[in-house]
XYZ file of C-alpha atoms in Angstrom:
659
model
C 12.864 12.443 17.651
C 11.072 14.037 14.723
C 13.236 14.296 11.603
C 12.172 16.232 8.538
C 13.161 14.885 5.132
C 15.199 17.283 3.052
C 17.226 18.710 5.967
C 21.051 18.513 5.815
C 21.056 15.876 8.544
C 18.497 13.808 6.658
C 20.600 13.887 3.482
C 23.636 12.652 5.411
C 21.668 9.820 6.994
C 20.109 8.941 3.657
C 23.549 8.867 2.006
C 24.823 6.529 4.711
C 22.253 3.902 3.642
C 23.411 3.867 -0.002
C 26.011 1.592 -1.566
C 28.653 2.721 -4.088
C 26.600 1.614 -7.100
C 23.556 3.582 -5.970
C 25.638 6.664 -5.253
C 27.153 6.437 -8.732
C 23.722 6.130 -10.302
C 22.411 9.145 -8.424
C 25.417 11.205 -9.490
C 24.635 10.225 -13.093
C 21.015 11.282 -12.530
C 22.178 14.702 -11.353
C 24.303 15.171 -14.453
C 21.417 14.076 -16.657
C 19.111 16.603 -15.026
C 21.589 19.361 -15.834
C 21.751 18.278 -19.474
C 17.984 18.080 -19.789
C 17.579 21.490 -18.202
C 20.030 23.003 -20.706
C 18.678 21.099 -23.719
C 15.342 19.343 -23.060
C 14.829 16.138 -25.080
C 12.518 16.502 -28.057
C 9.776 14.073 -29.021
C 10.379 12.536 -32.461
C 7.757 13.007 -35.142
C 5.179 10.232 -35.282
C 3.043 9.352 -38.302
C 0.543 6.592 -38.893
C 0.067 5.661 -35.244
C -2.777 3.252 -34.572
C -4.116 1.796 -31.350
C -4.638 -1.960 -31.523
C -4.564 -3.039 -27.850
C -8.349 -3.170 -27.627
C -10.560 -5.306 -25.435
C -11.778 -8.532 -27.029
C -15.323 -8.407 -28.324
C -17.882 -9.120 -25.632
C -15.520 -8.438 -22.702
C -17.751 -5.707 -21.295
C -20.759 -8.038 -21.401
C -19.128 -10.220 -18.741
C -19.224 -7.477 -16.101
C -21.907 -8.285 -13.483
C -24.812 -5.794 -13.285
C -24.250 -4.897 -9.624
C -20.613 -4.009 -10.347
C -21.788 -1.825 -13.224
C -24.287 -0.132 -10.915
C -21.585 0.768 -8.373
C -19.322 2.045 -11.123
C -22.001 4.264 -12.669
C -22.903 5.711 -9.281
C -19.285 6.807 -8.808
C -19.013 8.033 -12.383
C -22.084 10.220 -11.946
C -20.661 11.734 -8.756
C -17.475 12.510 -10.662
C -19.478 14.091 -13.466
C -21.042 16.364 -10.833
C -17.537 17.314 -9.700
C -17.505 15.352 -6.450
C -14.724 13.072 -5.256
C -12.837 12.185 -2.095
C -9.088 11.788 -1.843
C -7.548 10.684 1.442
C -10.399 11.926 3.585
C -10.737 15.291 1.827
C -13.956 15.870 -0.113
C -13.553 17.824 -3.317
C -16.348 19.503 -5.223
C -14.163 20.970 -7.972
C -13.539 17.869 -10.066
C -15.665 19.169 -12.918
C -12.793 21.545 -13.702
C -9.783 20.655 -11.500
C -6.888 22.865 -10.516
C -4.108 20.331 -11.025
C -1.645 22.005 -8.631
C -4.004 22.783 -5.746
C -3.898 21.077 -2.379
C -7.462 21.546 -1.096
C -6.451 20.596 2.443
C -4.016 23.469 2.985
C -5.142 25.741 0.156
C -1.596 25.869 -1.183
C -0.665 25.490 -4.833
C 2.512 23.810 -5.991
C 4.778 26.332 -7.761
C 4.967 26.241 -11.551
C 8.733 25.906 -11.834
C 11.048 23.453 -13.521
C 10.348 19.930 -12.268
C 13.841 19.576 -10.851
C 13.304 22.685 -8.689
C 10.029 21.679 -7.020
C 10.528 21.189 -3.220
C 7.779 18.585 -3.109
C 8.754 17.304 0.351
C 8.133 20.765 1.866
C 4.446 21.129 2.738
C 4.915 24.806 3.591
C 6.017 25.480 0.016
C 3.890 22.987 -1.931
C 1.039 21.745 0.230
C 0.207 18.110 0.928
C 1.881 16.442 -2.025
C -0.322 13.344 -1.850
C -3.432 15.507 -2.254
C -1.904 17.105 -5.346
C -0.537 13.950 -6.918
C -3.487 11.608 -6.434
C -6.006 13.108 -8.913
C -3.209 13.296 -11.489
C -2.772 9.547 -11.422
C -5.962 9.817 -13.520
C -7.529 6.768 -11.944
C -10.792 8.645 -11.548
C -10.643 9.062 -15.336
C -10.313 5.290 -15.789
C -13.570 5.055 -13.818
C -15.247 7.498 -16.201
C -13.780 5.699 -19.210
C -15.057 2.370 -17.874
C -18.498 3.952 -17.438
C -18.418 4.891 -21.126
C -17.297 1.392 -22.156
C -20.138 -0.215 -20.206
C -22.927 2.211 -21.129
C -21.934 3.909 -24.385
C -22.877 7.256 -22.826
C -20.596 9.765 -24.547
C -20.855 12.268 -21.705
C -18.315 10.192 -19.811
C -15.916 10.048 -22.748
C -16.192 13.765 -23.376
C -15.398 14.567 -19.736
C -12.345 12.290 -19.862
C -11.139 14.007 -23.013
C -11.647 17.473 -21.542
C -9.683 16.620 -18.418
C -6.809 15.008 -20.308
C -6.502 18.015 -22.593
C -6.604 20.292 -19.550
C -3.928 18.290 -17.742
C -1.640 18.139 -20.771
C -1.955 21.904 -21.257
C -1.237 22.681 -17.598
C 1.641 20.223 -17.144
C 4.081 20.561 -20.002
C 6.942 18.044 -19.942
C 9.493 18.710 -17.169
C 7.379 21.538 -15.771
C 5.932 21.443 -12.283
C 5.133 19.036 -9.507
C 3.752 16.195 -11.628
C 7.170 15.526 -13.179
C 9.044 14.900 -9.952
C 8.270 11.284 -8.995
C 8.585 8.213 -11.198
C 5.816 6.243 -9.522
C 3.367 8.991 -10.449
C 4.449 8.909 -14.096
C 4.292 5.122 -14.224
C 0.798 4.820 -12.782
C -0.401 7.717 -14.955
C 0.852 5.938 -18.093
C -1.009 2.773 -17.096
C -4.161 4.848 -16.609
C -3.750 6.400 -20.067
C -3.406 2.967 -21.667
C -6.666 1.833 -20.106
C -8.425 5.107 -20.858
C -7.567 4.704 -24.553
C -8.668 1.073 -24.465
C -11.978 1.808 -22.761
C -12.735 4.743 -25.073
C -12.048 2.719 -28.211
C -15.673 2.767 -29.337
C -15.900 6.532 -28.970
C -15.485 8.445 -32.266
C -13.101 10.954 -30.664
C -10.637 8.425 -29.210
C -8.042 8.571 -31.986
C -8.163 12.363 -32.120
C -7.537 12.449 -28.377
C -4.556 10.095 -28.442
C -2.693 8.849 -31.521
C -3.720 11.702 -33.825
C -3.004 14.318 -31.173
C 0.574 15.758 -31.189
C 0.138 16.986 -27.606
C -0.780 13.514 -26.380
C 2.084 11.934 -28.300
C 4.496 14.437 -26.789
C 3.255 13.679 -23.281
C 3.401 9.903 -23.754
C 6.919 10.066 -25.176
C 8.221 12.357 -22.435
C 6.717 10.198 -19.700
C 8.543 7.170 -21.047
C 11.753 9.092 -21.654
C 11.659 10.367 -18.046
C 11.172 6.857 -16.685
C 14.024 5.543 -18.800
C 16.278 8.335 -17.553
C 15.471 8.386 -13.830
C 14.570 4.924 -12.506
C 14.328 4.351 -8.764
C 17.636 2.982 -7.578
C 19.230 0.861 -4.888
C 17.696 1.527 -1.496
C 14.626 3.040 -3.208
C 13.983 0.078 -5.526
C 10.787 -1.007 -3.815
C 7.187 -0.706 -5.052
C 8.165 2.519 -6.856
C 10.409 0.754 -9.350
C 7.704 -1.869 -9.997
C 5.185 0.895 -10.780
C 7.680 2.650 -13.049
C 8.474 -0.526 -14.965
C 4.822 -1.627 -15.218
C 3.693 1.764 -16.522
C 6.502 2.054 -19.011
C 6.013 -1.499 -20.239
C 2.254 -1.011 -20.640
C 2.776 2.203 -22.607
C 5.532 0.743 -24.769
C 3.230 -2.148 -25.691
C -0.015 -0.234 -26.242
C 1.548 3.030 -27.501
C 4.467 1.481 -29.353
C 4.684 4.317 -31.864
C 8.155 5.706 -31.161
C 11.654 4.722 -32.345
C 12.577 3.821 -28.757
C 9.404 1.868 -27.983
C 10.891 -1.606 -28.478
C 13.948 -0.741 -26.390
C 11.815 0.767 -23.624
C 9.506 -2.242 -23.677
C 12.313 -4.786 -23.423
C 14.147 -2.868 -20.721
C 10.983 -2.356 -18.678
C 10.095 -6.045 -18.943
C 13.551 -7.080 -17.738
C 13.272 -4.622 -14.852
C 9.789 -5.833 -14.004
C 10.900 -9.467 -13.886
C 13.920 -8.658 -11.738
C 12.058 -6.389 -9.340
C 9.017 -8.618 -8.921
C 11.369 -11.375 -7.806
C 13.466 -9.016 -5.663
C 10.388 -7.525 -3.975
C 8.752 -10.873 -3.170
C 9.658 -13.534 -0.619
C 9.693 -17.150 -1.791
C 6.528 -17.585 0.293
C 4.751 -15.017 -1.887
C 4.528 -12.129 0.581
C 5.874 -8.730 -0.398
C 9.257 -7.946 1.149
C 8.226 -4.488 2.293
C 5.963 -6.227 4.831
C 3.413 -3.498 4.217
C 0.253 -5.261 3.126
C -1.194 -2.525 0.946
C 1.999 -2.504 -1.100
C 1.567 -6.245 -1.601
C -1.756 -5.367 -3.195
C -0.289 -2.530 -5.240
C 2.561 -4.649 -6.620
C 0.212 -7.534 -7.419
C -2.183 -5.193 -9.255
C 0.684 -3.660 -11.231
C 2.128 -7.045 -12.120
C -1.195 -8.413 -13.351
C -1.851 -5.261 -15.384
C 1.597 -5.455 -17.001
C 1.186 -9.108 -17.930
C -2.222 -8.275 -19.414
C -0.507 -5.757 -21.722
C 2.058 -8.347 -22.723
C -0.639 -10.882 -23.563
C -2.667 -8.276 -25.461
C 0.411 -7.316 -27.509
C 1.666 -10.872 -27.997
C 4.903 -10.111 -26.121
C 6.452 -13.193 -24.475
C 6.699 -12.842 -20.701
C 9.829 -14.184 -18.966
C 9.190 -17.530 -17.330
C 9.695 -16.179 -13.826
C 7.007 -13.471 -13.867
C 3.741 -15.412 -13.675
C 4.935 -17.750 -10.882
C 5.718 -14.710 -8.705
C 2.222 -13.307 -9.254
C 0.745 -16.736 -8.551
C 2.676 -17.011 -5.266
C 1.571 -13.505 -4.303
C -2.053 -14.413 -4.970
C -1.882 -17.650 -2.983
C -0.195 -15.788 -0.110
C -2.957 -13.175 -0.103
C -5.594 -15.916 -0.025
C -3.759 -17.472 2.923
C -3.517 -14.422 5.199
C -6.940 -12.771 4.859
C -9.451 -13.138 7.659
C -12.983 -14.495 7.312
C -14.160 -11.186 5.806
C -11.306 -11.079 3.252
C -9.372 -8.425 5.165
C -5.597 -8.881 5.088
C -3.233 -7.774 7.878
C -2.841 -4.055 8.542
C 0.934 -4.187 8.587
C 3.403 -1.406 7.787
C 2.637 1.666 5.718
C -0.568 2.040 3.736
C -1.399 4.967 1.453
C -4.462 3.588 -0.394
C -2.410 3.282 -3.581
C -3.873 1.234 -6.439
C -2.337 0.085 -9.689
C -5.495 0.094 -11.810
C -8.919 1.412 -10.771
C -11.974 0.410 -12.778
C -14.515 -0.002 -9.986
C -16.898 2.044 -7.947
C -16.966 2.600 -4.192
C -17.977 -0.460 -2.219
C -16.042 -2.949 -4.327
C -13.765 -5.037 -2.137
C -10.154 -4.561 -3.179
C -8.907 -7.872 -1.821
C -11.852 -9.897 -3.045
C -11.336 -8.330 -6.462
C -7.686 -9.399 -6.503
C -8.601 -12.927 -5.454
C -11.320 -13.049 -8.126
C -8.740 -12.075 -10.740
C -6.371 -14.678 -9.351
C -9.075 -17.320 -9.602
C -9.758 -16.390 -13.229
C -6.084 -16.439 -14.209
C -4.471 -19.040 -11.941
C -7.380 -21.139 -10.698
C -8.474 -21.343 -7.057
C -7.194 -23.894 -4.586
C -9.632 -25.863 -2.388
C -8.583 -23.978 0.757
C -9.038 -20.501 -0.727
C -11.727 -18.374 0.961
C -14.912 -17.837 -1.011
C -15.197 -14.541 -2.880
C -18.839 -13.509 -3.023
C -18.479 -9.917 -4.285
C -18.273 -8.792 -7.894
C -16.127 -6.262 -9.699
C -15.535 -4.614 -13.061
C -11.786 -5.081 -13.216
C -11.658 -8.880 -13.088
C -13.636 -9.660 -16.263
C -11.863 -6.901 -18.219
C -8.371 -7.946 -17.089
C -9.200 -11.622 -17.536
C -10.266 -10.919 -21.110
C -6.664 -9.907 -21.841
C -4.740 -12.262 -19.554
C -3.764 -15.718 -20.700
C -4.789 -18.347 -18.114
C -1.762 -19.784 -16.340
C -1.998 -23.438 -15.448
C 1.682 -24.412 -15.525
C 2.990 -27.259 -13.413
C 4.083 -25.339 -10.315
C 3.982 -26.372 -6.695
C 1.176 -24.686 -4.795
C 0.237 -25.153 -1.126
C -1.973 -28.174 -0.509
C -3.405 -26.592 2.635
C -3.735 -23.040 3.843
C -0.341 -21.682 4.944
C -0.287 -20.005 8.344
C 3.418 -19.447 9.010
C 5.543 -17.569 6.491
C 9.030 -18.186 7.837
C 10.879 -15.884 5.434
C 8.539 -12.966 6.174
C 8.212 -13.755 9.875
C 4.425 -13.493 9.602
C 2.246 -16.017 11.406
C -1.546 -16.236 11.482
C -3.264 -18.091 14.314
C -6.894 -18.992 13.645
C -9.480 -20.147 16.133
C -13.204 -20.814 16.409
C -15.868 -18.175 15.668
C -13.689 -16.226 13.267
C -10.839 -15.496 15.706
C -7.805 -14.362 13.719
C -4.448 -13.296 15.148
C -1.461 -12.004 13.169
C 1.916 -12.240 14.904
C 4.912 -10.239 13.664
C 8.399 -11.731 13.965
C 9.802 -10.714 10.606
C 12.486 -8.420 9.218
C 12.216 -4.692 9.773
C 11.091 -3.757 6.277
C 12.941 -4.001 2.964
C 16.322 -2.743 1.825
C 18.638 -0.528 3.817
C 16.154 2.292 4.462
C 13.098 0.059 5.164
C 11.027 3.001 3.923
C 7.552 1.634 4.658
C 8.326 -0.286 7.856
C 6.941 0.440 11.301
C 8.716 -0.172 14.613
C 6.317 -3.022 15.334
C 8.470 -6.052 16.185
C 6.502 -8.776 18.015
C 3.236 -6.879 17.627
C -0.054 -8.730 17.375
C -3.266 -7.917 15.573
C -6.461 -9.675 16.651
C -9.891 -9.775 15.009
C -13.138 -11.649 15.324
C -15.250 -12.005 12.184
C -13.210 -9.247 10.564
C -13.680 -6.718 13.394
C -10.483 -5.222 14.803
C -10.315 -6.094 18.498
C -6.593 -5.530 19.106
C -5.902 -3.296 16.127
C -2.949 -2.118 14.130
C -3.713 1.632 14.152
C -2.576 2.164 10.538
C -0.588 4.953 8.867
C -2.619 8.193 8.493
C 0.033 10.404 6.842
C 3.419 10.571 5.152
C 4.433 14.222 4.658
C 3.849 17.471 6.474
C 2.750 16.233 9.910
C 5.919 14.750 11.417
C 4.526 14.202 14.908
C 1.660 12.106 13.508
C 3.943 10.260 11.096
C 6.225 9.390 14.014
C 3.346 8.213 16.203
C 1.674 5.894 13.719
C 4.960 4.139 12.874
C 6.233 4.072 16.483
C 6.523 1.128 18.851
C 3.983 2.757 21.187
C 1.627 2.929 18.183
C 1.452 -0.887 18.012
C 0.415 -3.791 20.210
C 3.863 -4.493 21.585
C 6.227 -3.449 24.358
C 8.350 -0.295 24.576
C 11.365 0.274 26.824
C 12.633 3.646 28.078
C 10.321 5.575 25.746
C 12.290 4.529 22.638
C 11.335 2.773 19.426
C 12.813 -0.657 18.779
C 14.289 0.633 15.499
C 15.833 4.077 15.007
C 14.212 6.503 12.584
C 16.283 8.856 10.456
C 13.338 10.478 8.678
C 9.763 9.774 7.538
C 10.900 7.058 5.086
C 14.256 6.135 6.618
C 15.352 3.828 9.419
C 19.031 3.978 10.402
C 19.014 0.990 12.768
C 16.752 -2.022 12.315
C 15.577 -4.316 15.091
C 16.244 -7.938 14.207
C 13.516 -10.442 15.046
C 13.642 -14.213 15.224
C 10.694 -16.605 15.392
C 11.512 -19.344 17.908
C 8.357 -21.448 17.578
C 5.249 -21.503 15.402
C 2.633 -24.240 15.856
C -0.426 -22.969 14.026
C -2.576 -26.114 13.818
C -3.644 -26.652 17.421
C -6.519 -24.171 17.693
C -7.982 -25.419 14.408
C -8.288 -28.950 15.824
C -9.630 -28.049 19.252
C -6.279 -27.568 20.963
C -3.810 -24.706 21.383
C -1.731 -22.900 18.774
C 1.538 -21.295 19.884
C 3.952 -18.716 18.556
C 7.108 -17.336 20.137
C 9.644 -14.787 18.923
C 12.212 -12.287 20.182
C 14.014 -9.192 18.917
C 17.217 -7.284 19.709
C 15.963 -3.738 19.230
C 16.596 -2.667 22.831
C 20.336 -2.665 23.309
C 21.219 -4.252 26.635
C 17.790 -5.866 27.004
C 15.952 -8.634 25.182
C 12.211 -8.810 24.535
C 10.621 -12.214 23.972
C 6.896 -12.751 23.388
C 4.796 -15.912 23.359
C 1.228 -16.039 22.042
C -1.110 -18.976 22.708
C -4.585 -19.368 21.207
C -6.717 -22.066 22.853
C -9.824 -23.227 21.035
C -11.714 -24.730 23.976
C -11.619 -21.575 26.080
C -11.484 -19.129 23.138
C -8.601 -17.395 24.885
C -5.529 -15.634 23.582
C -2.664 -15.534 26.083
C 0.240 -13.127 25.464
C 3.353 -13.476 27.608
C 6.062 -10.818 27.374
C 9.455 -11.528 28.912
C 12.081 -8.817 29.313
C 15.644 -9.432 30.473
C 18.386 -6.931 31.247
C 18.812 -3.899 33.533
C 15.998 -1.935 35.190
C 14.123 -0.014 32.494
C 10.859 1.870 32.079
C 8.131 -0.169 30.396
C 5.087 0.791 28.368
C 2.893 -2.039 27.087
C 0.183 -0.925 24.664
C -3.001 -2.552 23.400
C -4.888 -0.596 20.744
C -8.572 -1.416 20.405
C -10.406 -1.149 17.127
C -12.743 1.845 16.636
C -15.830 -0.353 16.974
C -14.743 -1.629 20.400
C -15.653 0.089 23.657
C -13.769 -0.640 26.856
C -14.654 -0.445 30.533
C -11.343 -0.450 32.398
C -11.344 -1.394 36.072
C -7.903 -1.845 37.563
C -6.199 -4.471 35.430
C -9.320 -5.756 33.655
C -10.990 -4.274 30.577
C -14.450 -5.406 29.475
C -14.764 -5.037 25.721
C -17.940 -4.695 23.653
C -18.711 -4.284 19.973
C -21.409 -5.146 17.471
C -21.125 -7.308 14.378
C -24.052 -7.869 11.987
C -26.463 -6.461 14.585
C -25.254 -8.835 17.287
C -23.383 -7.741 20.403
C -19.999 -9.363 20.996
C -17.989 -9.205 24.203
C -14.544 -10.086 25.480
C -12.528 -9.647 28.651
C -8.948 -8.403 28.567
C -7.020 -9.273 31.728
C -3.956 -7.066 31.789
C -0.621 -7.745 33.487
C -0.152 -6.911 37.144
C 2.908 -4.916 38.088
C 1.927 -2.204 35.594
C -0.386 0.768 36.072
C -3.091 0.782 33.415
C -4.798 3.771 31.870
C -7.138 4.212 28.905
C -6.279 6.861 26.321
C -8.560 8.108 23.574
C -8.105 10.802 20.944
C -5.173 12.561 22.616
C -3.067 14.918 20.511
C -0.274 16.288 22.701
C 1.345 13.850 22.225
C -0.771 11.661 19.894
C -2.224 8.532 21.496
C -5.489 6.644 21.034
C -6.144 6.878 17.299
C -7.080 4.564 14.422
C -6.553 5.344 10.746
C -8.904 3.405 8.488
C -7.287 4.922 5.393
C -4.678 7.410 4.339
C -5.466 10.937 5.498
C -8.207 9.733 7.842
C -8.085 9.169 11.586
C -10.630 8.686 14.334
C -10.388 8.344 18.105
C -10.104 4.823 19.462
C -9.196 3.419 22.841
C -5.612 2.521 23.662
C -4.786 0.777 26.937
C -1.265 1.527 28.166
C 0.425 -0.117 31.118
C 3.417 1.667 32.642
C 6.015 0.490 35.111
C 9.556 -0.812 35.376
C 11.420 -4.036 34.912
C 13.241 -5.465 37.906
C 16.916 -5.219 37.071
C 17.851 -7.515 39.967
C 16.034 -10.514 38.457
C 17.167 -12.368 35.328
C 13.907 -11.443 33.622
C 10.382 -10.208 34.241
C 7.165 -11.485 32.688
C 3.942 -9.704 31.822
C 0.942 -11.885 30.981
C -2.144 -10.659 29.122
C -5.245 -12.812 28.502
C -7.946 -11.917 25.967
C -11.009 -14.129 26.473
C -13.812 -14.027 23.890
C -17.261 -14.540 25.385
C -20.305 -16.075 23.777
C -22.230 -14.057 21.230
C -24.803 -11.798 22.794
C -23.279 -12.402 26.245
């Protein structure tokens, strides 16, 4: 069932997932909006403001030349007006229309912020297309280009765009004042823009000596103080809000409320970093890209604290350390992490050009700040962000317990990685269905697997593609059928109540996880089950055998007779020749042909699907807003209700290279 957010039914379902404290807070928010509408808060007068949160001398000299080259290439494209956001190429970035969605051609209405129906694409357009440029992370790229070259053209373009944005988006007016995460990330961008432009003669006139800028900075922080994400929404959004407000309160601490905002944001950041992170170090949303976003935001916030000499609570750095070690543990041989849960290409701080590896960059920063462990993968790429962040961050070498060997089973998150010879990597999902009562960024993917060889998706997680405006595609990419797992009676394992709302969550339990066998020439095993199909149980066992380079997946279903669909989604680089119950797979890596054979379960009728739209099936989304056809193999049939259970066995056998 497709459910649109903002409908009366959606509001009732959303309310049902809130506790009394959250409901009370949201009622208070409503009353505050009414007061602000009647009498908008006024920015206090500021005199004598000075910016002191500058980069240490010589920090820019530590940036490797190839990272500078990539950055300048992107900066020059931006200067020519060219950029891409979520698969849409824009050629108007020389003089942007801040309310235009170039995908639909719609413009968000210029009304009071509290009246903007931003969830309604028919009224506003694709909100992500409108919001993304106004995070001003493309301006941090231009500002970094100035800092590394001294070319004032970049600084002047940044200044022109900030003045344009401030003029077009007065406080509490329009679409850019509707979501706290947008305000928080924008504040962090402004802090870094001011820092990177510090050598430019016009920097002070743009920021601290500019009443318009002061008004914007104050209102952003006042908004965040007044309308924090609450309760069931206190996920990565509240971390972004706290990180942005803390960064601004440290670097732009020019207002009577700055100290109070700073202290409150730091307390929130400490609490929410702990609340959003498992003890193992993985993010509780179980959406890998949000692990990266939260880690980036946390590191950036701590950098502001160190630059300002603000003591950081003792619990903050250990959380970021655990997150970094967990990231190092789960990436494959090409530094690609799992493609689990929602992903919207969101970044906390962007200082690099296209082609810079996000995950390698985070690990490089972690190495500079926390020190690498012997089992960490090697990071061979370079970036701009690491040396600049590391110039501000205090190295953390406290006596904390870190893994002596590479973790492969994260019991609290239910995530297990099986590794085999020749770069075989398999992620098994037996964890909770997302985070908090709404599990906003979860997918109905219990017991799904994701398999790669040398970083190439063989059995792929198809990704996310979209959030708003295309409900049939949103439903598909987060559905059970949209993952490498088993569906019964055409229903998802968990029940959706809207595009960011699940009203019933499947509960999974890992029964066994032996991850060492395939690394020592033997067999690794994983087994888990879930209760998402009422009246039936689904149990899956995965075995990876080193000697034969085979992955064996056994699905067992108990309960009454039910319709079955078992899906295996191939990566976009993989071609398949399906004959009966056997699929011969081929792909190329580094100019070399790779092959595998997928023997599919008997008792099911198998068919290959590719690029179908009515309904969607056979698609892969490499990034938000982008999709491409890929092959999905679907087996259909029925369970035998007269037997205690039925088993379906799938074997993926990797052949020799060039075979």
